[in-house]
């Protein structure tokens, strides 16, 4: 009976580790996408700094402003998903201060 219980908890522990790795990987993917979008935004700003006033510059501004607004919203939601929340995993129990 003890072996069955140990195997059960070992399987649960491994499942928690796998779940944690999946969540960490998903966050890394989101951060990569946002980093790419920030690079595109930096390119837009570089183009706007070099541009003279013309209709094309006006169109670039008209597209860049909504882009940066949506980029800020995307950064907010990615930060919100990555920011530590009240989650706990069997694989990483809370640290207990023995000195305190």
mmCIF file of N, CA and C in Angstrom:
data_model
loop_
_atom_site.group_PDB
_atom_site.id
_atom_site.type_symbol
_atom_site.label_atom_id
_atom_site.label_comp_id
_atom_site.label_asym_id
_atom_site.label_seq_id
_atom_site.Cartn_x
_atom_site.Cartn_y
_atom_site.Cartn_z
ATOM 1 N N UNK A 1 0.820 -1.192 0.000
ATOM 2 C CA UNK A 1 0.000 0.000 0.000
ATOM 3 C C UNK A 1 0.864 1.256 0.000
ATOM 4 N N UNK A 2 1.971 1.248 0.797
ATOM 5 C CA UNK A 2 2.846 2.412 0.838
ATOM 6 C C UNK A 2 3.481 2.693 -0.517
ATOM 7 N N UNK A 3 3.833 1.640 -1.253
ATOM 8 C CA UNK A 3 4.437 1.827 -2.570
ATOM 9 C C UNK A 3 3.440 2.501 -3.511
ATOM 10 N N UNK A 4 2.175 2.099 -3.425
ATOM 11 C CA UNK A 4 1.136 2.708 -4.248
ATOM 12 C C UNK A 4 1.005 4.198 -3.930
ATOM 13 N N UNK A 5 1.033 4.557 -2.679
ATOM 14 C CA UNK A 5 0.922 5.953 -2.264
ATOM 15 C C UNK A 5 2.141 6.745 -2.726
ATOM 16 N N UNK A 6 3.326 6.175 -2.581
ATOM 17 C CA UNK A 6 4.542 6.860 -3.030
ATOM 18 C C UNK A 6 4.520 7.091 -4.539
ATOM 19 N N UNK A 7 4.068 6.096 -5.300
ATOM 20 C CA UNK A 7 3.983 6.245 -6.751
ATOM 21 C C UNK A 7 2.961 7.313 -7.133
ATOM 22 N N UNK A 8 1.860 7.342 -6.412
ATOM 23 C CA UNK A 8 0.838 8.351 -6.674
ATOM 24 C C UNK A 8 1.397 9.760 -6.478
ATOM 25 N N UNK A 9 2.063 9.981 -5.350
ATOM 26 C CA UNK A 9 2.610 11.308 -5.078
ATOM 27 C C UNK A 9 3.760 11.649 -6.025
ATOM 28 N N UNK A 10 4.512 10.662 -6.419
ATOM 29 C CA UNK A 10 5.587 10.907 -7.382
ATOM 30 C C UNK A 10 5.003 11.333 -8.730
ATOM 31 N N UNK A 11 3.927 10.680 -9.156
ATOM 32 C CA UNK A 11 3.255 11.062 -10.401
ATOM 33 C C UNK A 11 2.675 12.476 -10.304
ATOM 34 N N UNK A 12 2.077 12.806 -9.181
ATOM 35 C CA UNK A 12 1.527 14.157 -8.977
ATOM 36 C C UNK A 12 2.634 15.211 -9.017
ATOM 37 N N UNK A 13 3.755 14.904 -8.384
ATOM 38 C CA UNK A 13 4.894 15.816 -8.358
ATOM 39 C C UNK A 13 5.414 16.055 -9.776
ATOM 40 N N UNK A 14 5.566 14.984 -10.544
ATOM 41 C CA UNK A 14 6.043 15.112 -11.921
ATOM 42 C C UNK A 14 5.035 15.863 -12.789
ATOM 43 N N UNK A 15 3.757 15.635 -12.557
ATOM 44 C CA UNK A 15 2.738 16.365 -13.309
ATOM 45 C C UNK A 15 2.793 17.864 -12.999
ATOM 46 N N UNK A 16 3.022 18.207 -11.745
ATOM 47 C CA UNK A 16 3.157 19.615 -11.360
ATOM 48 C C UNK A 16 4.385 20.245 -12.014
ATOM 49 N N UNK A 17 5.493 19.515 -12.046
ATOM 50 C CA UNK A 17 6.695 20.027 -12.704
ATOM 51 C C UNK A 17 6.437 20.291 -14.187
ATOM 52 N N UNK A 18 5.777 19.353 -14.850
ATOM 53 C CA UNK A 18 5.457 19.523 -16.269
ATOM 54 C C UNK A 18 4.534 20.718 -16.488
ATOM 55 N N UNK A 19 3.537 20.876 -15.631
ATOM 56 C CA UNK A 19 2.612 21.998 -15.753
ATOM 57 C C UNK A 19 3.340 23.329 -15.555
ATOM 58 N N UNK A 20 4.231 23.372 -14.587
ATOM 59 C CA UNK A 20 4.997 24.592 -14.337
ATOM 60 C C UNK A 20 5.879 24.925 -15.533
ATOM 61 N N UNK A 21 6.509 23.924 -16.131
ATOM 62 C CA UNK A 21 7.350 24.154 -17.299
ATOM 63 C C UNK A 21 6.532 24.649 -18.483
ATOM 64 N N UNK A 22 5.334 24.103 -18.668
ATOM 65 C CA UNK A 22 4.464 24.564 -19.754
ATOM 66 C C UNK A 22 4.077 26.022 -19.563
ATOM 67 N N UNK A 23 3.732 26.397 -18.347
ATOM 68 C CA UNK A 23 3.356 27.782 -18.077
ATOM 69 C C UNK A 23 4.538 28.730 -18.264
ATOM 70 N N UNK A 24 5.711 28.313 -17.817
ATOM 71 C CA UNK A 24 6.901 29.140 -18.004
ATOM 72 C C UNK A 24 7.238 29.302 -19.483
ATOM 73 N N UNK A 25 7.082 28.246 -20.261
ATOM 74 C CA UNK A 25 7.345 28.302 -21.691
ATOM 75 C C UNK A 25 6.351 29.227 -22.378
ATOM 76 N N UNK A 26 5.100 29.164 -21.987
ATOM 77 C CA UNK A 26 4.084 30.036 -22.582
ATOM 78 C C UNK A 26 4.400 31.490 -22.285
ATOM 79 N N UNK A 27 4.854 31.806 -21.079
ATOM 80 C CA UNK A 27 5.224 33.174 -20.746
ATOM 81 C C UNK A 27 6.423 33.629 -21.557
ATOM 82 N N UNK A 28 7.385 32.749 -21.761
ATOM 83 C CA UNK A 28 8.557 33.093 -22.566
ATOM 84 C C UNK A 28 8.177 33.413 -24.003
ATOM 85 N N UNK A 29 7.212 32.695 -24.547
ATOM 86 C CA UNK A 29 6.737 32.947 -25.907
ATOM 87 C C UNK A 29 6.088 34.324 -25.997
ATOM 88 N N UNK A 30 5.276 34.661 -25.009
ATOM 89 C CA UNK A 30 4.628 35.985 -24.999
ATOM 90 C C UNK A 30 5.656 37.100 -24.897
ATOM 91 N N UNK A 31 6.636 36.913 -24.060
ATOM 92 C CA UNK A 31 7.678 37.933 -23.908
ATOM 93 C C UNK A 31 8.450 38.090 -25.216
ATOM 94 N N UNK A 32 8.704 37.006 -25.907
ATOM 95 C CA UNK A 32 9.384 37.073 -27.198
ATOM 96 C C UNK A 32 8.589 37.850 -28.225
ATOM 97 N N UNK A 33 7.288 37.634 -28.258
ATOM 98 C CA UNK A 33 6.438 38.377 -29.193
ATOM 99 C C UNK A 33 6.443 39.858 -28.854
ATOM 100 N N UNK A 34 6.319 40.197 -27.588
ATOM 101 C CA UNK A 34 6.325 41.604 -27.186
ATOM 102 C C UNK A 34 7.673 42.241 -27.485
ATOM 103 N N UNK A 35 8.755 41.511 -27.303
ATOM 104 C CA UNK A 35 10.079 42.046 -27.634
ATOM 105 C C UNK A 35 10.179 42.346 -29.128
ATOM 106 N N UNK A 36 9.637 41.467 -29.951
ATOM 107 C CA UNK A 36 9.600 41.719 -31.393
ATOM 108 C C UNK A 36 8.765 42.945 -31.735
ATOM 109 N N UNK A 37 7.630 43.089 -31.077
ATOM 110 C CA UNK A 37 6.783 44.262 -31.308
ATOM 111 C C UNK A 37 7.475 45.544 -30.858
ATOM 112 N N UNK A 38 8.242 45.474 -29.784
ATOM 113 C CA UNK A 38 9.002 46.651 -29.348
ATOM 114 C C UNK A 38 10.064 47.021 -30.385
ATOM 115 N N UNK A 39 10.661 46.021 -31.004
ATOM 116 C CA UNK A 39 11.628 46.285 -32.069
ATOM 117 C C UNK A 39 10.983 46.976 -33.256
ATOM 118 N N UNK A 40 9.788 46.542 -33.636
ATOM 119 C CA UNK A 40 9.055 47.196 -34.721
ATOM 120 C C UNK A 40 8.715 48.631 -34.330
ATOM 121 N N UNK A 41 8.329 48.839 -33.082
ATOM 122 C CA UNK A 41 8.030 50.189 -32.607
ATOM 123 C C UNK A 41 9.257 51.087 -32.642
ATOM 124 N N UNK A 42 10.413 50.538 -32.289
ATOM 125 C CA UNK A 42 11.651 51.319 -32.361
ATOM 126 C C UNK A 42 11.965 51.682 -33.806
ATOM 127 N N UNK A 43 11.699 50.770 -34.732
ATOM 128 C CA UNK A 43 11.900 51.053 -36.154
ATOM 129 C C UNK A 43 10.961 52.174 -36.613
ATOM 130 N N UNK A 44 9.702 52.118 -36.179
ATOM 131 C CA UNK A 44 8.751 53.192 -36.519
ATOM 132 C C UNK A 44 9.256 54.538 -36.013
ATOM 133 N N UNK A 45 9.731 54.569 -34.784
ATOM 134 C CA UNK A 45 10.200 55.837 -34.224
ATOM 135 C C UNK A 45 11.434 56.338 -34.973
ATOM 136 N N UNK A 46 12.296 55.440 -35.391
ATOM 137 C CA UNK A 46 13.467 55.824 -36.169
ATOM 138 C C UNK A 46 13.045 56.402 -37.521
ATOM 139 N N UNK A 47 12.065 55.798 -38.146
ATOM 140 C CA UNK A 47 11.571 56.293 -39.434
ATOM 141 C C UNK A 47 10.908 57.662 -39.273
ATOM 142 N N UNK A 48 10.164 57.834 -38.185
ATOM 143 C CA UNK A 48 9.497 59.121 -37.973
ATOM 144 C C UNK A 48 10.503 60.235 -37.703
ATOM 145 N N UNK A 49 11.612 59.914 -37.052
ATOM 146 C CA UNK A 49 12.625 60.928 -36.763
ATOM 147 C C UNK A 49 13.301 61.414 -38.041
ATOM 148 N N UNK A 50 13.423 60.549 -39.030
ATOM 149 C CA UNK A 50 14.076 60.907 -40.289
ATOM 150 C C UNK A 50 13.126 61.531 -41.295
ATOM 151 N N UNK A 51 11.836 61.380 -41.102
ATOM 152 C CA UNK A 51 10.861 61.785 -42.115
ATOM 153 C C UNK A 51 10.625 63.289 -42.114
ATOM 154 N N UNK A 52 10.433 63.806 -43.321
ATOM 155 C CA UNK A 52 10.022 65.200 -43.475
ATOM 156 C C UNK A 52 8.505 65.243 -43.483
ATOM 157 N N UNK A 53 7.946 66.431 -43.287
ATOM 158 C CA UNK A 53 6.493 66.527 -43.255
ATOM 159 C C UNK A 53 5.934 66.305 -44.652
ATOM 160 N N UNK A 54 5.095 65.307 -44.774
ATOM 161 C CA UNK A 54 4.424 64.997 -46.038
ATOM 162 C C UNK A 54 3.208 64.140 -45.726
ATOM 163 N N UNK A 55 2.494 63.791 -46.754
ATOM 164 C CA UNK A 55 1.312 62.954 -46.569
ATOM 165 C C UNK A 55 1.707 61.572 -46.050
ATOM 166 N N UNK A 56 2.833 61.053 -46.546
ATOM 167 C CA UNK A 56 3.297 59.735 -46.101
ATOM 168 C C UNK A 56 3.651 59.765 -44.612
ATOM 169 N N UNK A 57 4.254 60.856 -44.153
ATOM 170 C CA UNK A 57 4.577 60.990 -42.734
ATOM 171 C C UNK A 57 3.310 61.055 -41.896
ATOM 172 N N UNK A 58 2.321 61.775 -42.399
ATOM 173 C CA UNK A 58 1.040 61.840 -41.693
ATOM 174 C C UNK A 58 0.416 60.456 -41.584
ATOM 175 N N UNK A 59 0.466 59.675 -42.659
ATOM 176 C CA UNK A 59 -0.082 58.312 -42.629
ATOM 177 C C UNK A 59 0.700 57.430 -41.652
ATOM 178 N N UNK A 60 2.036 57.610 -41.625
ATOM 179 C CA UNK A 60 2.843 56.840 -40.685
ATOM 180 C C UNK A 60 2.486 57.175 -39.247
ATOM 181 N N UNK A 61 2.284 58.460 -38.948
ATOM 182 C CA UNK A 61 1.843 58.856 -37.605
ATOM 183 C C UNK A 61 0.474 58.266 -37.295
ATOM 184 N N UNK A 62 -0.419 58.302 -38.288
ATOM 185 C CA UNK A 62 -1.773 57.784 -38.077
ATOM 186 C C UNK A 62 -1.757 56.285 -37.770
ATOM 187 N N UNK A 63 -0.775 55.566 -38.300
ATOM 188 C CA UNK A 63 -0.670 54.132 -38.007
ATOM 189 C C UNK A 63 0.146 53.854 -36.746
ATOM 190 N N UNK A 64 1.109 54.710 -36.451
ATOM 191 C CA UNK A 64 2.000 54.477 -35.324
ATOM 192 C C UNK A 64 1.325 54.725 -33.982
ATOM 193 N N UNK A 65 0.507 55.752 -33.901
ATOM 194 C CA UNK A 65 -0.149 56.078 -32.623
ATOM 195 C C UNK A 65 -1.040 54.927 -32.146
ATOM 196 N N UNK A 66 -1.940 54.392 -32.976
ATOM 197 C CA UNK A 66 -2.724 53.232 -32.500
ATOM 198 C C UNK A 66 -1.852 52.011 -32.217
ATOM 199 N N UNK A 67 -0.773 51.848 -32.975
ATOM 200 C CA UNK A 67 0.139 50.735 -32.737
ATOM 201 C C UNK A 67 0.714 50.809 -31.329
ATOM 202 N N UNK A 68 1.189 51.990 -30.929
ATOM 203 C CA UNK A 68 1.775 52.129 -29.601
ATOM 204 C C UNK A 68 0.726 51.998 -28.497
ATOM 205 N N UNK A 69 -0.481 52.430 -28.762
ATOM 206 C CA UNK A 69 -1.547 52.255 -27.768
ATOM 207 C C UNK A 69 -1.825 50.765 -27.555
ATOM 208 N N UNK A 70 -1.932 50.018 -28.640
ATOM 209 C CA UNK A 70 -2.175 48.581 -28.500
ATOM 210 C C UNK A 70 -0.949 47.871 -27.926
ATOM 211 N N UNK A 71 0.250 48.390 -28.203
ATOM 212 C CA UNK A 71 1.453 47.812 -27.624
ATOM 213 C C UNK A 71 1.476 47.979 -26.106
ATOM 214 N N UNK A 72 1.048 49.136 -25.621
ATOM 215 C CA UNK A 72 0.981 49.373 -24.178
ATOM 216 C C UNK A 72 -0.037 48.421 -23.535
ATOM 217 N N UNK A 73 -1.163 48.234 -24.195
ATOM 218 C CA UNK A 73 -2.177 47.300 -23.676
ATOM 219 C C UNK A 73 -1.622 45.870 -23.662
ATOM 220 N N UNK A 74 -0.911 45.494 -24.724
ATOM 221 C CA UNK A 74 -0.313 44.156 -24.778
ATOM 222 C C UNK A 74 0.722 43.982 -23.671
ATOM 223 N N UNK A 75 1.537 44.997 -23.429
ATOM 224 C CA UNK A 75 2.520 44.932 -22.352
ATOM 225 C C UNK A 75 1.837 44.770 -21.001
ATOM 226 N N UNK A 76 0.724 45.457 -20.814
ATOM 227 C CA UNK A 76 -0.017 45.343 -19.553
ATOM 228 C C UNK A 76 -0.492 43.908 -19.340
ATOM 229 N N UNK A 77 -1.112 43.317 -20.364
ATOM 230 C CA UNK A 77 -1.662 41.974 -20.197
ATOM 231 C C UNK A 77 -0.571 40.912 -20.081
ATOM 232 N N UNK A 78 0.535 41.085 -20.802
ATOM 233 C CA UNK A 78 1.635 40.129 -20.663
ATOM 234 C C UNK A 78 2.241 40.241 -19.269
ATOM 235 N N UNK A 79 2.429 41.466 -18.798
ATOM 236 C CA UNK A 79 2.941 41.660 -17.443
ATOM 237 C C UNK A 79 2.012 41.084 -16.400
ATOM 238 N N UNK A 80 0.712 41.251 -16.632
ATOM 239 C CA UNK A 80 -0.272 40.718 -15.690
ATOM 240 C C UNK A 80 -0.242 39.182 -15.660
ATOM 241 N N UNK A 81 -0.001 38.564 -16.815
ATOM 242 C CA UNK A 81 0.031 37.096 -16.836
ATOM 243 C C UNK A 81 1.320 36.547 -16.242
ATOM 244 N N UNK A 82 2.416 37.315 -16.327
ATOM 245 C CA UNK A 82 3.695 36.844 -15.810
ATOM 246 C C UNK A 82 3.853 37.162 -14.334
ATOM 247 N N UNK A 83 3.300 38.278 -13.903
ATOM 248 C CA UNK A 83 3.468 38.716 -12.511
ATOM 249 C C UNK A 83 3.027 37.610 -11.561
ATOM 250 N N UNK A 84 3.840 37.302 -10.554
ATOM 251 C CA UNK A 84 3.482 36.211 -9.637
ATOM 252 C C UNK A 84 2.118 36.463 -8.979
ATOM 253 N N UNK A 85 1.312 35.473 -9.076
ATOM 254 C CA UNK A 85 -0.008 35.558 -8.466
ATOM 255 C C UNK A 85 -0.074 34.552 -7.336
ATOM 256 N N UNK A 86 -1.220 34.401 -6.779
ATOM 257 C CA UNK A 86 -1.376 33.475 -5.666
ATOM 258 C C UNK A 86 -1.505 32.052 -6.199
ATOM 259 N N UNK A 87 -0.408 31.567 -6.743
ATOM 260 C CA UNK A 87 -0.351 30.198 -7.251
ATOM 261 C C UNK A 87 0.698 29.455 -6.438
ATOM 262 N N UNK A 88 0.458 28.216 -6.234
ATOM 263 C CA UNK A 88 1.468 27.405 -5.563
ATOM 264 C C UNK A 88 1.560 26.071 -6.287
ATOM 265 N N UNK A 89 2.742 25.556 -6.304
ATOM 266 C CA UNK A 89 2.988 24.279 -6.955
ATOM 267 C C UNK A 89 3.551 23.311 -5.926
ATOM 268 N N UNK A 90 3.198 22.061 -6.096
ATOM 269 C CA UNK A 90 3.753 21.033 -5.242
ATOM 270 C C UNK A 90 5.256 20.954 -5.489
ATOM 271 N N UNK A 91 5.679 21.227 -6.735
ATOM 272 C CA UNK A 91 7.072 21.113 -7.102
ATOM 273 C C UNK A 91 7.934 22.219 -6.496
ATOM 274 N N UNK A 92 7.348 23.331 -6.122
ATOM 275 C CA UNK A 92 8.144 24.403 -5.511
ATOM 276 C C UNK A 92 7.387 24.943 -4.303
ATOM 277 N N UNK A 93 7.513 24.273 -3.179
ATOM 278 C CA UNK A 93 6.795 24.721 -1.985
ATOM 279 C C UNK A 93 7.348 26.045 -1.477
ATOM 280 N N UNK A 94 6.558 26.786 -0.710
ATOM 281 C CA UNK A 94 7.041 28.063 -0.185
ATOM 282 C C UNK A 94 8.220 27.866 0.762
ATOM 283 N N UNK A 95 9.121 28.837 0.733
ATOM 284 C CA UNK A 95 10.288 28.750 1.620
ATOM 285 C C UNK A 95 9.892 29.199 3.010
ATOM 286 N N UNK A 96 10.351 28.458 3.987
ATOM 287 C CA UNK A 96 10.040 28.764 5.388
ATOM 288 C C UNK A 96 11.311 29.303 6.039
ATOM 289 N N UNK A 97 11.181 30.461 6.633
ATOM 290 C CA UNK A 97 12.323 31.089 7.285
ATOM 291 C C UNK A 97 12.518 30.460 8.662
ATOM 292 N N UNK A 98 13.646 29.808 8.844
ATOM 293 C CA UNK A 98 13.906 29.165 10.137
ATOM 294 C C UNK A 98 14.607 30.114 11.111
ATOM 295 N N UNK A 99 15.143 31.233 10.603
ATOM 296 C CA UNK A 99 15.851 32.174 11.444
ATOM 297 C C UNK A 99 14.889 33.184 12.069
ATOM 298 N N UNK A 100 13.810 33.473 11.377
ATOM 299 C CA UNK A 100 12.867 34.524 11.817
ATOM 300 C C UNK A 100 12.218 34.220 13.124
#
